[in-house]
Each structure stands twice: as structure tokens, then as C-alpha cells.
mmCIF file of C-alpha atoms in Angstrom:
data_model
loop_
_atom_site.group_PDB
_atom_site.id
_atom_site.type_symbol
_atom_site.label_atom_id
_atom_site.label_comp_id
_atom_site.label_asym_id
_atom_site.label_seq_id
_atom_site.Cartn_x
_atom_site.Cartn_y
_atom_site.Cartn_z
ATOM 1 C CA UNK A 1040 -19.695 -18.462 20.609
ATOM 2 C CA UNK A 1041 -18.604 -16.315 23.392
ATOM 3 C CA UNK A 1042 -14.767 -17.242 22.796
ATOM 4 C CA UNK A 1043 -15.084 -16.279 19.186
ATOM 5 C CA UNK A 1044 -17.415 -12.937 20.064
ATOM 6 C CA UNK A 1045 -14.089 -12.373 22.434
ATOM 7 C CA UNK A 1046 -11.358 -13.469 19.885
ATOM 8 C CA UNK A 1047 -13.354 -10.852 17.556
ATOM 9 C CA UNK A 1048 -13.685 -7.704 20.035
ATOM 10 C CA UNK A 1049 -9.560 -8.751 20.585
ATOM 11 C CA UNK A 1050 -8.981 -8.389 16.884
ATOM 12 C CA UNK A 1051 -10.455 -4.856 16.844
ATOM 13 C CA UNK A 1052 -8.953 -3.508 19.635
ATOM 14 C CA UNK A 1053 -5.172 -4.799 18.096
ATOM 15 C CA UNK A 1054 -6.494 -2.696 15.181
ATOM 16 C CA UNK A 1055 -7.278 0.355 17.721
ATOM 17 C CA UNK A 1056 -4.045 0.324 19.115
ATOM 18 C CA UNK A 1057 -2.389 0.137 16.093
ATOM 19 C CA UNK A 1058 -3.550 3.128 14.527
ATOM 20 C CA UNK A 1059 -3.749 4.688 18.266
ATOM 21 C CA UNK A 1060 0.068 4.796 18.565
ATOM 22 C CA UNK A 1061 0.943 5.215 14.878
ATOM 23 C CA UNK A 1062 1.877 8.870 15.614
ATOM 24 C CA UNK A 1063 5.152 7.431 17.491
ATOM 25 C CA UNK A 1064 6.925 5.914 14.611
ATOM 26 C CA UNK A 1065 5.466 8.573 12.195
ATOM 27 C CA UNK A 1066 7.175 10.852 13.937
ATOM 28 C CA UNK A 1067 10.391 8.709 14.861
ATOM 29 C CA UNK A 1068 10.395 8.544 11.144
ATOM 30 C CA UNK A 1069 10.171 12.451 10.951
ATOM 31 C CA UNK A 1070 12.891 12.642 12.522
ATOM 32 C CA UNK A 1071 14.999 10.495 10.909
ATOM 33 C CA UNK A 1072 14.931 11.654 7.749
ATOM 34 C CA UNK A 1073 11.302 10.490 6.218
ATOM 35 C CA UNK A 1074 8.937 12.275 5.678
ATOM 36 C CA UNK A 1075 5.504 11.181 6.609
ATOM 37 C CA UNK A 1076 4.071 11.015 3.043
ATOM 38 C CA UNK A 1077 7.039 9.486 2.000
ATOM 39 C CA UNK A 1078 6.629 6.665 4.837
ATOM 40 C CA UNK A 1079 3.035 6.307 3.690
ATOM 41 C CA UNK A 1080 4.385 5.785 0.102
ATOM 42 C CA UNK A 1081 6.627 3.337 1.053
ATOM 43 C CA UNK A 1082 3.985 1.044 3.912
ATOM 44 C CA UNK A 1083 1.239 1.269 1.697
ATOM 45 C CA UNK A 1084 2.857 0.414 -1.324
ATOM 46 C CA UNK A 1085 4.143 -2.700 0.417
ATOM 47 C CA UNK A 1086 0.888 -3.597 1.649
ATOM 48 C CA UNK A 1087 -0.710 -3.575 -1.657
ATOM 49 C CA UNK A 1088 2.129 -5.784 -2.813
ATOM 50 C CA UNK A 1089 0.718 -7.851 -0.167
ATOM 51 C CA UNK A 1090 -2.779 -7.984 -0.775
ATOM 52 C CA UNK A 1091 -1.686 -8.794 -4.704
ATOM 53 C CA UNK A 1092 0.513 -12.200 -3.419
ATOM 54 C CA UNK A 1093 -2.413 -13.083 -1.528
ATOM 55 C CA UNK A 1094 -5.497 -12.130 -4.107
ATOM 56 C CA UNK A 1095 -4.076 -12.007 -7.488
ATOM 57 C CA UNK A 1096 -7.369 -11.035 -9.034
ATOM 58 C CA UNK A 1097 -7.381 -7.631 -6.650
ATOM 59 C CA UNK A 1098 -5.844 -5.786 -9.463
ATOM 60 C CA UNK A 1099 -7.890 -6.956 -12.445
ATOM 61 C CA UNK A 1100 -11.492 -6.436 -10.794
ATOM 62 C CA UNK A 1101 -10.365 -3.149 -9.144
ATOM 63 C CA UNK A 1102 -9.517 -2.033 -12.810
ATOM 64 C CA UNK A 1103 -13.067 -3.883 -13.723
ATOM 65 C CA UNK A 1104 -14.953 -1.543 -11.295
ATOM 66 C CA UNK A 1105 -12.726 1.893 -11.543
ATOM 67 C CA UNK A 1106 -15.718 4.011 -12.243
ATOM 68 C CA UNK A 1107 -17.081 2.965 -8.717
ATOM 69 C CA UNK A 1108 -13.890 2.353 -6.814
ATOM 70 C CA UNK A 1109 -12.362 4.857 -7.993
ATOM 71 C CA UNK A 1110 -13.701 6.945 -5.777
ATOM 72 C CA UNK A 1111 -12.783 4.498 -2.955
ATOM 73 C CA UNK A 1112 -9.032 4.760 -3.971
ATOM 74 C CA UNK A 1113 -9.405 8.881 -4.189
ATOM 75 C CA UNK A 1114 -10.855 9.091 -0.390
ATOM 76 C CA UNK A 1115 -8.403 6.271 1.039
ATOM 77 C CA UNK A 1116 -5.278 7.719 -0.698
ATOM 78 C CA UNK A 1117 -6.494 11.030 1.067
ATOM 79 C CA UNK A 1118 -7.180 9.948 4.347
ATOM 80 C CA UNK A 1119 -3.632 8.240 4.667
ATOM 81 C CA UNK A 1120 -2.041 11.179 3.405
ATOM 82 C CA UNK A 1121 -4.017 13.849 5.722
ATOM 83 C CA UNK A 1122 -4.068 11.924 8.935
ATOM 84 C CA UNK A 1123 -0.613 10.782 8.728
ATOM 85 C CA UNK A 1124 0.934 13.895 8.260
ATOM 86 C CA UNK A 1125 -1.584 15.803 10.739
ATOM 87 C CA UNK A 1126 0.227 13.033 13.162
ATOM 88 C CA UNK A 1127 3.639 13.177 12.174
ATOM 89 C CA UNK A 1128 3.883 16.968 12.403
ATOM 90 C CA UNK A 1129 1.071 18.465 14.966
ATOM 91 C CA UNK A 1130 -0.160 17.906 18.466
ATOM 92 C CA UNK A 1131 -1.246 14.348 18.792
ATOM 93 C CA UNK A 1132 -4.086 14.627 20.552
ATOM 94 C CA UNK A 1133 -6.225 17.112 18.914
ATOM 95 C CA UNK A 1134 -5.265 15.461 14.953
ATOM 96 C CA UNK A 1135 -7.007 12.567 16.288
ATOM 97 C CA UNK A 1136 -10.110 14.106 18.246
ATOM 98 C CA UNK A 1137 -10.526 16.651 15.283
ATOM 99 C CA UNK A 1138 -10.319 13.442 12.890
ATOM 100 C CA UNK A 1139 -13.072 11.832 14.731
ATOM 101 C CA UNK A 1140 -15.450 14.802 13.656
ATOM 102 C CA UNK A 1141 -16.000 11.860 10.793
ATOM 103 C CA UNK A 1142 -19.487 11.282 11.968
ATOM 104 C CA UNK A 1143 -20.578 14.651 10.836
ATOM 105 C CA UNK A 1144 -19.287 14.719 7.535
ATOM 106 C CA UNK A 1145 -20.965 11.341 7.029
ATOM 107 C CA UNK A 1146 -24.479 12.900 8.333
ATOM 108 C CA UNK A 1147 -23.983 15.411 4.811
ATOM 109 C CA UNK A 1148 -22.046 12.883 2.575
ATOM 110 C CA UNK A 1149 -24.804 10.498 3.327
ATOM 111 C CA UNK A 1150 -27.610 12.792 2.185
ATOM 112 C CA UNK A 1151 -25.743 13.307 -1.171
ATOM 113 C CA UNK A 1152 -24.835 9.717 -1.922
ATOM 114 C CA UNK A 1153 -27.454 7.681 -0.714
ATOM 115 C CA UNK A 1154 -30.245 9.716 -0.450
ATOM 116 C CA UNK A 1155 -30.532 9.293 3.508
ATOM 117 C CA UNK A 1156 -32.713 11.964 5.407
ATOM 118 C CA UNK A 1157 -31.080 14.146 7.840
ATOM 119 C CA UNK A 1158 -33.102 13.463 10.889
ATOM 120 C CA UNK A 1159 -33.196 15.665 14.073
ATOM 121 C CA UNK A 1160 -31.574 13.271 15.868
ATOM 122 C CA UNK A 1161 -28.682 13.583 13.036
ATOM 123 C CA UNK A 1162 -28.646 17.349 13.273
ATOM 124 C CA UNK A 1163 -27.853 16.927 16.947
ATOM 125 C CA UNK A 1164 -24.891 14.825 16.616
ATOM 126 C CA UNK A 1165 -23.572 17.379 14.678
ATOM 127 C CA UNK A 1166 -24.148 20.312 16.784
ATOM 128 C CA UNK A 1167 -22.783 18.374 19.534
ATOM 129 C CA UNK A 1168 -19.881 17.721 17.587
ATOM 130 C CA UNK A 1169 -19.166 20.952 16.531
ATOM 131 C CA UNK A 1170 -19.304 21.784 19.979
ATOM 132 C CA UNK A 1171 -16.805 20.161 20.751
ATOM 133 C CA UNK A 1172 -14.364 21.265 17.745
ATOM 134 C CA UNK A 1173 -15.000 24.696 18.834
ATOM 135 C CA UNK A 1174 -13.773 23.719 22.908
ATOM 136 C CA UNK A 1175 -10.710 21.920 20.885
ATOM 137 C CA UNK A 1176 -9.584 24.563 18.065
ATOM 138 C CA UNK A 1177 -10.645 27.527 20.490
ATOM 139 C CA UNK A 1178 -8.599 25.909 23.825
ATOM 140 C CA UNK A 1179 -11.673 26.469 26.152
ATOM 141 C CA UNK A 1180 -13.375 29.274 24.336
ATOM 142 C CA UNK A 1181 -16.507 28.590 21.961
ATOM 143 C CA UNK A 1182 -15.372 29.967 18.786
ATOM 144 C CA UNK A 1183 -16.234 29.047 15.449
ATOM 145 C CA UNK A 1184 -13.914 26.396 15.011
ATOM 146 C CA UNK A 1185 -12.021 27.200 12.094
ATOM 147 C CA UNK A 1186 -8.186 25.689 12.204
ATOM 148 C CA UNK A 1187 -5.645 27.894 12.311
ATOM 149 C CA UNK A 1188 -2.407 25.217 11.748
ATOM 150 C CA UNK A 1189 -2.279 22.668 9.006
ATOM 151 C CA UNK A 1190 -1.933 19.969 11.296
ATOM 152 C CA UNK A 1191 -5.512 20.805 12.386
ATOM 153 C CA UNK A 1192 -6.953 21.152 8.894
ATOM 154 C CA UNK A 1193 -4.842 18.257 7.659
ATOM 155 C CA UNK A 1194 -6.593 16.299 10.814
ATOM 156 C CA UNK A 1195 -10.047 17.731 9.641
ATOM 157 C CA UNK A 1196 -9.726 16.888 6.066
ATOM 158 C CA UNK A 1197 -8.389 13.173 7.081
ATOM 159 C CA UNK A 1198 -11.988 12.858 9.147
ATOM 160 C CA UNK A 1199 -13.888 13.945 6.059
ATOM 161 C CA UNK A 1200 -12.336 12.292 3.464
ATOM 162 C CA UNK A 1201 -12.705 9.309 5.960
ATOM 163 C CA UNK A 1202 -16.436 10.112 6.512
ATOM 164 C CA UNK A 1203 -16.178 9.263 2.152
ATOM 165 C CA UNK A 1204 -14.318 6.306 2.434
ATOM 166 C CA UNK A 1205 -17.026 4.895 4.727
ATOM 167 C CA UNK A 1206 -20.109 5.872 2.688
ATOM 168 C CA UNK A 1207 -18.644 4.928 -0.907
ATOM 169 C CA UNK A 1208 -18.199 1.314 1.062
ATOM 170 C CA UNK A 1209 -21.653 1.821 1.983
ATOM 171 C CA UNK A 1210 -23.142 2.740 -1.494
ATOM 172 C CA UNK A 1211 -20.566 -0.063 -3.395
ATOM 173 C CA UNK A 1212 -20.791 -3.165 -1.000
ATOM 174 C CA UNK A 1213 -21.817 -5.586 -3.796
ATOM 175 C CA UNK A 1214 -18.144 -4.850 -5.423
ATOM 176 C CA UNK A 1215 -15.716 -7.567 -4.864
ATOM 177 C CA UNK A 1216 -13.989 -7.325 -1.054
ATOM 178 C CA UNK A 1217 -10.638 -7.386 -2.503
ATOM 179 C CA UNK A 1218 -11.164 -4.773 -5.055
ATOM 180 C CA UNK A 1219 -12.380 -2.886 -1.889
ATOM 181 C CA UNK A 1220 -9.106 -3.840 0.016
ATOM 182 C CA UNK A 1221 -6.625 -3.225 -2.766
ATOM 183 C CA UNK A 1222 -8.510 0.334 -3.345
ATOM 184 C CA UNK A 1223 -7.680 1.581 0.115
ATOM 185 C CA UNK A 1224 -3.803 0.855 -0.021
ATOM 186 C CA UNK A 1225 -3.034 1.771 -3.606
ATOM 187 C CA UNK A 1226 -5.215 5.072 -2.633
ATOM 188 C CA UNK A 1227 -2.414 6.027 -0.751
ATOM 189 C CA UNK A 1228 0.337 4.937 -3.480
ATOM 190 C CA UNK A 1229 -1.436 7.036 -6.208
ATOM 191 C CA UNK A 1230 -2.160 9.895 -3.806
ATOM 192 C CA UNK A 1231 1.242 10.410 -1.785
ATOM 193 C CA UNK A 1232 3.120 10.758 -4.734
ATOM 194 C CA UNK A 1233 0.781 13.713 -6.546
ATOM 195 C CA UNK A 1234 0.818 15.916 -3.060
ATOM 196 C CA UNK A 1235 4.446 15.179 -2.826
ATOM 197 C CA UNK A 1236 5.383 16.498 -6.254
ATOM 198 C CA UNK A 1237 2.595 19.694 -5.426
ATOM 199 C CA UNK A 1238 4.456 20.849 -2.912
ATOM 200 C CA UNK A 1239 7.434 20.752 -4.454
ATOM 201 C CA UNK A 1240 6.029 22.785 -7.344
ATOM 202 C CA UNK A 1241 4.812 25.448 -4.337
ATOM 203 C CA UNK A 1242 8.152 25.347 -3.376
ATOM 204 C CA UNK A 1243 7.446 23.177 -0.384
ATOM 205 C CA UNK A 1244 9.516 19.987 -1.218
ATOM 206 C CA UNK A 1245 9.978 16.746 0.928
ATOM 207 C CA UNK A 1246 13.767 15.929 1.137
ATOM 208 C CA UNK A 1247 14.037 12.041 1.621
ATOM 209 C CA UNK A 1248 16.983 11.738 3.464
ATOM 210 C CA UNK A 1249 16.589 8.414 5.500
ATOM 211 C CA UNK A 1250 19.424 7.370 7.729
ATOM 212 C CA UNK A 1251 19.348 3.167 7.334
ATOM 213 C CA UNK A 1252 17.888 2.573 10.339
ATOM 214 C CA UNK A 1253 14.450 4.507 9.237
ATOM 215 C CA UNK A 1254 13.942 1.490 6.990
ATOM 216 C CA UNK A 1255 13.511 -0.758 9.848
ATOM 217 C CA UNK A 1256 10.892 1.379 11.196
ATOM 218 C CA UNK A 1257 8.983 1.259 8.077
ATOM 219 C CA UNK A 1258 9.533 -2.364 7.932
ATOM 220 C CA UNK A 1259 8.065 -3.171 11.470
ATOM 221 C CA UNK A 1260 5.409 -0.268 10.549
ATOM 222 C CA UNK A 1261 4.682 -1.962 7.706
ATOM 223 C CA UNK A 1262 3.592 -5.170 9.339
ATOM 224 C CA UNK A 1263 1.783 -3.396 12.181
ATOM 225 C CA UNK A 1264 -0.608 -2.042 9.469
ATOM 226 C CA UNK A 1265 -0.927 -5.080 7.977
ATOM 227 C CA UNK A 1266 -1.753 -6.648 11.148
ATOM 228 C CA UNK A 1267 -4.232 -4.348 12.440
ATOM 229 C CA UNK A 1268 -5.885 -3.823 8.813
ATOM 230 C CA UNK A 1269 -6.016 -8.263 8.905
ATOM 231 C CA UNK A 1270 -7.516 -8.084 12.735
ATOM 232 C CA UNK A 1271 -9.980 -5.353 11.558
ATOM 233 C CA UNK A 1272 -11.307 -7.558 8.685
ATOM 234 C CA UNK A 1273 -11.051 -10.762 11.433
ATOM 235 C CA UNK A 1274 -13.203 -8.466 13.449
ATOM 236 C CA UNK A 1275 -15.477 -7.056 11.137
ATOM 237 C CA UNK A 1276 -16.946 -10.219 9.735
ATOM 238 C CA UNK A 1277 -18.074 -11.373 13.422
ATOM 239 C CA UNK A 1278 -18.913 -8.702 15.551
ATOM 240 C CA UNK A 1279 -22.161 -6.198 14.724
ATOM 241 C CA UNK A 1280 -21.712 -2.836 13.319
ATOM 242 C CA UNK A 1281 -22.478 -0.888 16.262
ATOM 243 C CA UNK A 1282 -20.139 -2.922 18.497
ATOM 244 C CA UNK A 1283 -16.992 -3.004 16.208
ATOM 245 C CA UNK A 1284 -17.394 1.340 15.949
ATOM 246 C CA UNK A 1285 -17.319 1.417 19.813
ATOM 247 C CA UNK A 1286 -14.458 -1.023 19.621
ATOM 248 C CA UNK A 1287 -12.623 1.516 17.253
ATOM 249 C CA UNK A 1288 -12.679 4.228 19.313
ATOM 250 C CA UNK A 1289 -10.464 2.691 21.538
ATOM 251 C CA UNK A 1290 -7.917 4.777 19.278
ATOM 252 C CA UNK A 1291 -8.677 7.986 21.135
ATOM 253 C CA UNK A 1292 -8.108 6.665 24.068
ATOM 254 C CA UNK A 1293 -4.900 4.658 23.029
ATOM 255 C CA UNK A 1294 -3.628 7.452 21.123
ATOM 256 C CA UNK A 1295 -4.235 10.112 23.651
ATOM 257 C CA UNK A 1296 -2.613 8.398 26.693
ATOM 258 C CA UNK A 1297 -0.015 7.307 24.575
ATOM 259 C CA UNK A 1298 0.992 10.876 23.569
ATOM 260 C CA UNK A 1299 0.286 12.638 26.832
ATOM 261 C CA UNK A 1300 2.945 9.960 28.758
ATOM 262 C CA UNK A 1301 5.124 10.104 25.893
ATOM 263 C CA UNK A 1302 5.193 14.088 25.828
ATOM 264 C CA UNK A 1303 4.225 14.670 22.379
ATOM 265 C CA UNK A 1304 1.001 16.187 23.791
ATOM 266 C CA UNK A 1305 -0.726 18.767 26.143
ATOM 267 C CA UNK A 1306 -4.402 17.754 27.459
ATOM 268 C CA UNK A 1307 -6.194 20.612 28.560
ATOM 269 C CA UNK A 1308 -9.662 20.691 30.533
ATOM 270 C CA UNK A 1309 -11.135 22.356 27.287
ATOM 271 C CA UNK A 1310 -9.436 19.384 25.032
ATOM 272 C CA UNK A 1311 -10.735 17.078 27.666
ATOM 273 C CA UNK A 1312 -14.560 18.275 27.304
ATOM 274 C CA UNK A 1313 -14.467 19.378 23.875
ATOM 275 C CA UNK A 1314 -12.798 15.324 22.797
ATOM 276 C CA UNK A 1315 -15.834 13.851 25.340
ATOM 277 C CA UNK A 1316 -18.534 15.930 23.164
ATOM 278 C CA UNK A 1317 -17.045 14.607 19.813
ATOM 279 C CA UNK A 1318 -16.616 11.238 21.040
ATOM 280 C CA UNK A 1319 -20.581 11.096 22.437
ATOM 281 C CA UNK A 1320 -21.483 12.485 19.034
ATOM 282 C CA UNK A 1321 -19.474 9.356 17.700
ATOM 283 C CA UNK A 1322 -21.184 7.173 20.234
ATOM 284 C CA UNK A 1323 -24.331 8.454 19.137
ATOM 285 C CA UNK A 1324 -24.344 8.069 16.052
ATOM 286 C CA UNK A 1325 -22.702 4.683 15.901
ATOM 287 C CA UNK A 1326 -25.790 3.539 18.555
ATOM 288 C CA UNK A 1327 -28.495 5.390 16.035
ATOM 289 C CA UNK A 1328 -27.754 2.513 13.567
ATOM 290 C CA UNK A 1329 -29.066 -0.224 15.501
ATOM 291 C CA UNK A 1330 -32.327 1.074 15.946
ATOM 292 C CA UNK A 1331 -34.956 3.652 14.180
ATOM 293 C CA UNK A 1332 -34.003 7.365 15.217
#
């Protein structure tokens, strides 16, 4: 038991580090000519190819439950498209401690789709949370945290529409898992495309230019997700809730060192306390579950 609790809390940190040094080759892939929602088109779209050799029937009972998981696909499809471009083009660091704000949004998304009370203990988390967006957004000075790059809000929107993801999954577990699995790639087929084409109607458009060699990187990226998103599942299934969230936020940490020894981010003492009150907000609220608040 203790070799498969370990084999378990392995799988989820492969997942963690994963997603904790994705920013590298989304920006390597910046800056060789694709664009980060184009690179999401491309790795998701070949995942969900994957899921479909491996579970046929993904396809047909997705389309069986599309009044359900359709919201599923709408939040994942967002997600990958904010978070991966908040990576690709801001500072690291912050994109992922502002995306971890998640825990508040699902306090409020919670209330509206499942009918769960916001307790004081709830209201807490958030106010610590928000805390520690101001610290982030306002570089040491409490602030009302509003973003004022759209790497930040990109990074904020990622964490809600994440927060969405996580409570639809919540409010639809009796669908069929890989419905639920096929949802969250083809999310980010269906939605890549539709921001790609409006922001080239604003004028904004994404040249894909690739030199050859950025299709390697999306082929290696490509099995990295589906790696860590196979681990996470491995993981999932045998380790309890509460444990496997801790276990997850081994991205911040990951992604964060990462950045700061690669140079592709500064680490302030206000994004230092401001990322410890968001991550105790996350720690909170992942410990609340396991017991009555």
C-alpha cells in the first residue's frame, strides 16, 4: 500500500512539473515563430486524437451529453487558451500565482452551481487571497488589485475559468470519464481557433510562421501533456482529494524556480508574500474539504 500511495504522490508531482515548466517551451515556441494559441491548437488537437485511438466511444457520448459537457469543453478550451498565453507572453511568475486565485472563484461559482453556502471560513480564504493579489498586481503596495497588462488578466481569467472547469466536474461526475477527458482537450481545439480569428478581426492577428524545428517542440510538448494529464488521472484515482491538491501545487514552486534561474522572471519580497498568502488561501481551502468548516 505504501509503494502504491508513493507511486501515486510520484504521478502527481510528474504532472506538477509538467505544467510548472510549460512556460519554457511556450515561449521557445514564441519565439520561433508559434504563437502560443496556435501551439495550443496544434498539442491539444493531437491529444484528443489520442484520447479517440484509445476510447473510441469519447466522441459519441461527449456528443450524447453536450448540454452538460458542454460547458466543460467552454471552461477547458478557455483555461488553455488564457493560461498559455498569460505564460508565453508575461512574467512567469505572477501568471501562475495570479492563476492560483482559482480557489476564490470556486468559493462564488460554487454558490451558483451547486447551491453550496459561503461559510465564514470561505469568506476568509478569499480575503486572504485577495490579499495577496493586491501585494502581487500592486508590487508591495495594497491596492485594489486590478491588472493592468493582459498577461495578468489573461492569468486571472485562466484561474477563473479553471475555478469552472473544476465545479462543472463537480456538479457532472456521473457523466462518462472519457466524455470528461475528451471535453477538456477538444475545449481547447474549438476555443483557440475562435480567439484566433477575433483578433484578427480587431486587427490583432497571429502570424504562424514556424521555422521546422518549432514542430519538434510541439511534438515533445505534446507528449509531456499527455504524460502529465495520464500521471494526473494515475494519481487521482489513488490518492485523497485533499492530498492530490497539495501535490498540485508543487507547480508554483516548480514554475517559479524554474523561471527565476532561467531569467524569465523577477521575484520580489512583495511577490514573495503576496504568492505565500494566495497559496495558504489554496492550502486552506483544499484542507476545508476534509473536514466540516
Amino acid at each position: 500500500m505504501q509503494h502504491l500511495s508513493f507511486a501515486a504522490a510520484l504521478a502527481a508531482l510528474i504532472n506538477a512539473t509538467v505544467w510548472g515548466l510549460s512556460w519554457y517551451p511556450l515561449k521557445w515556441l514564441e519565439a520561433h515563430g508559434m504563437p502560443s494559441l496556435w501551439a495550443t491548437w496544434f498539442i491539444f488537437g493531437a491529444c484528443a486524437i489520442a484520447v479517440l485511438v484509445a476510447r473510441p466511444s469519447a466522441a459519441r457520448l461527449l456528443w450524447q451529453n453536450r448540454t452538460t459537457l458542454g460547458w466543460l469543453v467552454l471552461a477547458s478550451g478557455m483555461t488553455n487558451a488564457c493560461f498559455n498565453t498569460a505564460l508565453a507572453t508575461g512574467d512567469v511568475v505572477r501568471s501562475v500565482l495570479l492563476f492560483y486565485l482559482m480557489p476564490m472563484w470556486v468559493v462564488l461559482l460554487a454558490r451558483w452551481l451547486l447551491a453550496e453556502r459561503i461559510t465564514p471560513a470561505a469568506l476568509g480564504r478569499t480575503a486572504l487571497a485577495l490579499i495577496g493579489a493586491a501585494l502581487v498586481l500592486g508590487e508591495g503596495k495594497l491596492q485594489i488589485p486590478i491588472p493592468n497588462s493582459w498577461p495578468d488578466w489573461l492569468a486571472i481569467a485562466a484561474g477563473f475559468f479553471f475555478g469552472l472547469n473544476n465545479v462543472i466536474l463537480r456538479k457532472y461526475a456521473t457523466s462518462p470519464q472519457e466524455a470528461r477527458a475528451f471535453a477538456m482537450f477538444i475545449g481547447a481545439v474549438i476555443i483557440a481557433p475562435l480567439v484566433i480569428g477575433s483578433l484578427a478581426l480587431l486587427g490583432k492577428p497571429l502570424v504562424l510562421a514556424p521555422q521546422p524545428i518549432a514542430w519538434a517542440g510541439v511534438a515533445i510538448f505534446t507528449v509531456l501533456v499527455l504524460v502529465g494529464n495520464l500521471a494526473l488521472q494515475y494519481g487521482a484515482s489513488r490518492l485523497p482529494a485533499n492530498v492530490l491538491s497539495v501535490l498540485m501545487l508543487a507547480e508554483i514552486l516548480v514554475a517559479t524556480l524554474s523561471a527565476w534561474l532561467a531569467g524569465a522572471a523577477t521575484i520580489t519580497q512583495s511577490t514573495l508574500i503576496g504568492g505565500a498568502l494566495i497559496v495558504s488561501a489554496s492550502l486552506l481551502a483544499i484542507f476545508s474539504r476534509s473536514g466540516a468548516e
